[in-house]
Amino acid sequence: MTIRKLFYIVLVTLSLLLISLFVVVWFSTFHPPAIQQEEPVCITNAPILSAGQTVKLYNQNVQFMAGKNYVFFYDIANSSGPDERPSTADIKQTLHGIVQLIKQQNPDIILLQEVDDGAKRTDYADQLADLLRLLPKDYVCHASSMYWQASYLPHPRIMGAVGTKLSVISKYKISTATRTQLSLIPQDPISQLYNFKRALLDVRLPIKGAGEMAILNTHLSAFSKGTNTLSKQVEQIDAQLQTLNNSKIPWVIGGDFNLLPPSSYSLLAEQQRRYYEATSAIEKLYQQHAAIPPLRATQSEQRDQWFTYFPNDPRVKQPDRTIDYYFYSPQLTLKNAFVESKQSIALSDHMPIIAEFTLP
């Protein structure tokens, strides 16, 4: 056998191996389209919102029901945190704690981020289904969108399936649910296949004789400093909100935006600034829309009342920043809003924002 022939055999073999590897990776990962219709789940004859009604919303990143007993590997620089997953006992305890908090607050609509579904770290459970089994039966509708999914992720601290979704739970009828794919962090092709596919979930609730209301839920990119990913995601969200305004549809968006309030970078402890840009991309939404918390509250001496995040970092002893928000339509009247930080502080690294709005 000549050297040239051997070279070609080796080259073809390597090419086939690489193609096979890419095929395996492709079919084991998540490839959502730009726009995807999700299927809401509702009981027959679910109640319908009424014009002029006041609606109470609850928004929280539940951190896959892990609780606050852990410092996960990604919580510390260089993935050096000691923990890889919560215990089954802590997941169960946290689930019951969040259920009790929701029962106490009795919201009409619940927006949740980081709800696991089929993930190794949470025993392959559908956490939304677990939650619904424990909530009162008047939560009759729900809709979800996956934004992280792979049948096997070969990360040394994971080595198994991942699955995380956005979920909206409602006491009132959900007529449609639409997932919009947001911009991805620029990475090499293989890493991007395995990484989060951040999304915007837009659910519509009919209003008797008055059209519909849009409830939007999102969780924007973490670990994207030095790219323009968050700016692009905010621009996509703002475009959707402007479309709703032009269509005269009342709306609320809530979520974990992974962004500090405008002009708040210098207020955060220096060692905690590594994930954030000095100028926050969320400024665009604050300039265009009414916000919770309002800008003046994030700048005041009482800004700690609006802190929504308590990082899993041993150096931080209490909540120290706001990264979760609502923005809402000019057609809605805000009645009340606050961060629940007493009962929730042991349940997640994020505390819920609760707000009441009156429909037009």
Short mmCIF file of C-alpha atoms in Angstrom, two decimals, residues 58-316:
data_model
loop_
_atom_site.label_atom_id
_atom_site.label_comp_id
_atom_site.label_asym_id
_atom_site.label_seq_id
_atom_site.Cartn_x
_atom_site.Cartn_y
_atom_site.Cartn_z
CA TYR A 58 -46.10 36.24 40.55
CA ASN A 59 -42.70 36.12 38.80
CA GLN A 60 -39.77 33.99 39.99
CA ASN A 61 -36.72 32.10 38.81
CA VAL A 62 -37.11 28.94 40.90
CA GLN A 63 -33.54 27.67 40.26
CA PHE A 64 -34.77 24.14 39.43
CA MET A 65 -36.15 23.80 43.00
CA ALA A 66 -32.60 23.49 44.39
CA GLY A 67 -33.01 25.73 47.44
CA LYS A 68 -30.14 27.66 49.02
CA ASN A 69 -27.92 24.95 50.48
CA TYR A 70 -25.50 24.83 47.54
CA VAL A 71 -22.73 26.62 45.70
CA PHE A 72 -22.98 25.15 42.21
CA PHE A 73 -19.92 24.84 40.00
CA TYR A 74 -21.03 27.70 37.72
CA ASP A 75 -21.67 30.03 40.70
CA ILE A 76 -17.94 30.61 41.20
CA ALA A 77 -15.31 31.79 38.73
CA ASN A 78 -13.68 29.10 36.57
CA SER A 79 -16.52 26.66 37.37
CA SER A 80 -14.90 25.99 40.73
CA GLY A 81 -18.04 25.75 42.87
CA PRO A 82 -18.20 22.47 44.83
CA ASP A 83 -21.74 21.35 44.00
CA GLU A 84 -23.19 19.75 40.86
CA ARG A 85 -26.81 19.04 41.85
CA PRO A 86 -29.24 19.38 44.75
CA SER A 87 -30.27 16.37 46.80
CA THR A 88 -33.61 14.72 46.12
CA ALA A 89 -34.71 15.67 49.65
CA ASP A 90 -33.85 19.35 49.11
CA ILE A 91 -35.70 19.41 45.78
CA LYS A 92 -38.82 18.05 47.46
CA GLN A 93 -38.56 20.47 50.37
CA THR A 94 -38.05 23.44 48.06
CA LEU A 95 -40.96 22.40 45.85
CA HIS A 96 -43.27 22.30 48.86
CA GLY A 97 -41.91 25.64 50.09
CA ILE A 98 -42.61 27.35 46.75
CA VAL A 99 -46.10 25.84 46.69
CA GLN A 100 -46.78 27.26 50.16
CA LEU A 101 -45.51 30.68 49.10
CA ILE A 102 -47.69 30.69 46.00
CA LYS A 103 -50.71 29.64 48.04
CA GLN A 104 -49.99 32.44 50.50
CA GLN A 105 -49.76 35.06 47.75
CA ASN A 106 -52.63 33.58 45.71
CA PRO A 107 -51.68 35.08 42.33
CA ASP A 108 -53.88 34.78 39.26
CA ILE A 109 -50.94 34.22 36.90
CA ILE A 110 -47.53 32.71 37.69
CA LEU A 111 -44.39 33.24 35.59
CA LEU A 112 -41.53 30.83 36.32
CA GLN A 113 -38.03 30.44 34.94
CA GLU A 114 -35.55 27.56 35.36
CA VAL A 115 -38.18 24.87 35.69
CA ASP A 116 -36.45 21.56 35.02
CA ASP A 117 -37.95 18.87 32.81
CA GLY A 118 -36.07 15.62 32.13
CA ALA A 119 -32.76 16.76 33.63
CA LYS A 120 -30.33 14.40 35.35
CA ARG A 121 -29.61 16.95 38.10
CA THR A 122 -33.26 16.88 39.20
CA ASP A 123 -33.94 13.15 38.83
CA TYR A 124 -35.43 13.52 35.31
CA ALA A 125 -38.64 14.97 36.79
CA ASP A 126 -41.13 17.30 35.11
CA GLN A 127 -41.06 19.95 37.83
CA LEU A 128 -44.03 21.82 36.39
CA ALA A 129 -46.16 18.68 36.67
CA ASP A 130 -44.92 18.19 40.25
CA LEU A 131 -45.85 21.79 41.07
CA LEU A 132 -49.30 21.57 39.49
CA ARG A 133 -50.13 18.46 41.50
CA LEU A 134 -49.59 20.44 44.70
CA LEU A 135 -51.16 23.77 43.71
CA PRO A 136 -54.88 24.51 44.17
CA LYS A 137 -57.08 23.18 41.41
CA ASP A 138 -58.12 26.66 40.27
CA TYR A 139 -54.84 26.92 38.35
CA VAL A 140 -56.52 25.49 35.29
CA CYS A 141 -54.19 26.47 32.44
CA HIS A 142 -50.50 26.41 31.71
CA ALA A 143 -48.02 26.73 28.85
CA SER A 144 -44.26 26.20 28.62
CA SER A 145 -41.26 26.57 26.33
CA MET A 146 -37.98 24.69 26.60
CA TYR A 147 -34.81 26.76 26.44
CA TRP A 148 -32.14 24.23 27.39
CA GLN A 149 -32.35 20.63 26.27
CA ALA A 150 -29.98 17.82 25.37
CA SER A 151 -30.25 14.08 25.84
CA TYR A 152 -26.62 13.99 27.00
CA LEU A 153 -24.34 16.92 27.75
CA PRO A 154 -20.69 15.80 28.03
CA HIS A 155 -19.69 18.54 30.47
CA PRO A 156 -17.50 17.04 33.23
CA ARG A 157 -19.79 18.47 35.92
CA ILE A 158 -23.01 17.33 34.21
CA MET A 159 -22.52 14.17 32.10
CA GLY A 160 -26.17 13.55 31.45
CA ALA A 161 -29.46 14.95 30.21
CA VAL A 162 -30.43 18.60 30.64
CA GLY A 163 -33.87 20.17 30.29
CA THR A 164 -35.09 23.58 31.46
CA LYS A 165 -38.19 25.57 30.52
CA LEU A 166 -40.16 28.77 30.96
CA SER A 167 -43.66 28.20 32.33
CA VAL A 168 -46.80 30.29 32.75
CA ILE A 169 -49.57 29.02 35.02
CA SER A 170 -52.97 30.71 35.06
CA LYS A 171 -56.36 30.64 36.76
CA TYR A 172 -57.75 31.96 33.48
CA LYS A 173 -58.01 30.64 29.96
CA ILE A 174 -54.87 30.70 27.81
CA SER A 175 -55.84 30.71 24.15
CA THR A 176 -52.40 30.61 22.47
CA ALA A 177 -48.72 30.36 23.36
CA THR A 178 -45.84 31.35 21.09
CA ARG A 179 -42.12 30.82 21.56
CA THR A 180 -39.72 33.32 19.96
CA GLN A 181 -36.06 32.33 19.74
CA LEU A 182 -33.72 35.02 21.09
CA SER A 183 -30.17 35.73 19.95
CA LEU A 184 -27.53 33.21 20.97
CA ILE A 185 -24.15 33.83 22.58
CA PRO A 186 -21.50 33.66 19.81
CA GLN A 187 -19.50 30.46 20.35
CA ASP A 188 -17.91 27.64 18.45
CA PRO A 189 -20.58 25.50 16.70
CA ILE A 190 -20.42 22.52 19.07
CA SER A 191 -20.62 24.59 22.27
CA GLN A 192 -23.54 26.55 20.86
CA LEU A 193 -25.42 23.35 20.07
CA TYR A 194 -25.23 22.35 23.74
CA ASN A 195 -25.83 25.79 25.25
CA PHE A 196 -29.06 27.52 26.26
CA LYS A 197 -31.48 28.61 23.53
CA ARG A 198 -32.90 31.64 25.34
CA ALA A 199 -36.48 32.40 24.43
CA LEU A 200 -39.50 34.65 24.88
CA LEU A 201 -42.77 32.91 25.72
CA ASP A 202 -45.86 34.94 24.77
CA VAL A 203 -49.19 33.60 26.02
CA ARG A 204 -52.53 35.20 25.27
CA LEU A 205 -55.48 35.33 27.64
CA PRO A 206 -58.84 36.33 26.16
CA ILE A 207 -60.78 39.18 27.83
CA LYS A 208 -64.57 39.01 27.67
CA GLY A 209 -65.71 41.42 24.98
CA ALA A 210 -62.37 43.24 24.98
CA GLY A 211 -59.83 41.32 22.94
CA GLU A 212 -56.93 39.70 24.77
CA MET A 213 -54.05 40.25 27.18
CA ALA A 214 -50.45 39.19 26.48
CA ILE A 215 -48.31 37.72 29.26
CA LEU A 216 -44.66 37.33 28.30
CA ASN A 217 -42.03 35.36 30.19
CA THR A 218 -38.28 35.27 29.58
CA HIS A 219 -34.85 34.42 31.00
CA LEU A 220 -32.02 36.26 29.25
CA SER A 221 -28.45 35.07 28.82
CA ALA A 222 -25.99 34.74 31.67
CA PHE A 223 -22.22 34.56 31.16
CA SER A 224 -22.36 36.72 28.03
CA LYS A 225 -20.22 39.67 29.11
CA GLY A 226 -18.06 41.00 26.29
CA THR A 227 -20.62 40.14 23.62
CA ASN A 228 -23.65 42.11 22.45
CA THR A 229 -25.97 39.18 23.12
CA LEU A 230 -28.02 40.86 25.83
CA SER A 231 -28.42 44.03 23.77
CA LYS A 232 -29.71 41.96 20.86
CA GLN A 233 -32.13 40.04 23.12
CA VAL A 234 -33.44 43.29 24.62
CA GLU A 235 -33.95 44.72 21.13
CA GLN A 236 -35.96 41.65 20.14
CA ILE A 237 -38.11 41.96 23.24
CA ASP A 238 -38.63 45.69 22.73
CA ALA A 239 -39.73 45.08 19.14
CA GLN A 240 -42.37 42.61 20.38
CA LEU A 241 -43.58 45.06 23.03
CA GLN A 242 -43.84 47.87 20.48
CA THR A 243 -45.87 45.57 18.22
CA LEU A 244 -48.26 44.88 21.10
CA ASN A 245 -48.59 48.60 21.81
CA ASN A 246 -49.33 49.31 18.16
CA SER A 247 -51.98 46.57 18.23
CA LYS A 248 -53.57 48.06 21.39
CA ILE A 249 -53.07 44.76 23.26
CA PRO A 250 -52.41 45.19 27.01
CA TRP A 251 -49.35 43.26 28.11
CA VAL A 252 -46.96 42.45 30.95
CA ILE A 253 -43.53 40.90 30.59
CA GLY A 254 -41.74 39.38 33.56
CA GLY A 255 -38.60 37.37 33.95
CA ASP A 256 -34.99 37.01 34.95
CA PHE A 257 -33.21 39.51 32.71
CA ASN A 258 -29.69 38.92 34.09
CA LEU A 259 -29.17 42.68 33.86
CA LEU A 260 -28.59 45.31 36.53
CA PRO A 261 -30.85 48.40 36.62
CA PRO A 262 -29.53 51.45 34.76
CA SER A 263 -26.62 53.21 36.52
CA SER A 264 -26.38 50.48 39.18
CA TYR A 265 -23.07 48.88 38.22
CA SER A 266 -21.04 51.03 40.64
CA LEU A 267 -23.45 50.22 43.47
CA LEU A 268 -22.60 46.52 43.34
CA ALA A 269 -19.61 45.17 45.27
CA GLU A 270 -16.56 45.20 43.00
CA GLN A 271 -15.96 41.44 43.16
CA GLN A 272 -19.56 40.85 42.04
CA ARG A 273 -19.37 42.94 38.85
CA ARG A 274 -17.58 40.37 36.69
CA TYR A 275 -20.75 39.21 34.89
CA TYR A 276 -22.08 42.69 34.08
CA GLU A 277 -21.33 45.56 31.75
CA ALA A 278 -20.94 49.06 33.19
CA THR A 279 -23.82 50.20 30.96
CA SER A 280 -26.81 47.90 31.27
CA ALA A 281 -28.67 46.84 28.13
CA ILE A 282 -31.90 47.09 30.09
CA GLU A 283 -31.76 50.87 29.75
CA LYS A 284 -33.60 50.55 26.44
CA LEU A 285 -36.60 48.95 28.13
CA TYR A 286 -36.58 51.51 30.93
CA GLN A 287 -36.56 54.31 28.36
CA GLN A 288 -39.51 52.87 26.43
CA HIS A 289 -41.78 51.23 29.01
CA ALA A 290 -43.12 51.43 32.55
CA ALA A 291 -41.05 49.21 34.86
CA ILE A 292 -41.13 47.37 38.16
CA PRO A 293 -39.08 48.35 40.02
CA PRO A 294 -39.32 51.94 38.79
CA LEU A 295 -36.01 53.60 38.02
CA ARG A 296 -36.14 55.96 41.00
CA ALA A 297 -36.54 52.99 43.37
CA THR A 298 -33.40 51.31 42.03
CA GLN A 299 -31.42 54.49 42.75
CA SER A 300 -32.83 55.26 46.20
CA GLU A 301 -31.46 54.50 49.65
CA GLN A 302 -34.24 51.88 49.92
CA ARG A 303 -33.18 50.08 46.75
CA ASP A 304 -32.48 46.94 48.81
CA GLN A 305 -36.27 46.49 49.07
CA TRP A 306 -36.16 45.67 45.34
CA PHE A 307 -33.22 43.27 45.39
CA THR A 308 -34.31 40.03 43.76
CA TYR A 309 -31.06 38.06 43.69
CA PHE A 310 -29.06 36.38 46.47
CA PRO A 311 -26.08 34.76 44.72
CA ASN A 312 -24.81 31.34 45.73
CA ASP A 313 -21.48 32.87 46.68
CA PRO A 314 -20.08 32.39 50.20
CA ARG A 315 -18.81 35.99 50.17
CA VAL A 316 -22.36 37.36 49.83
#
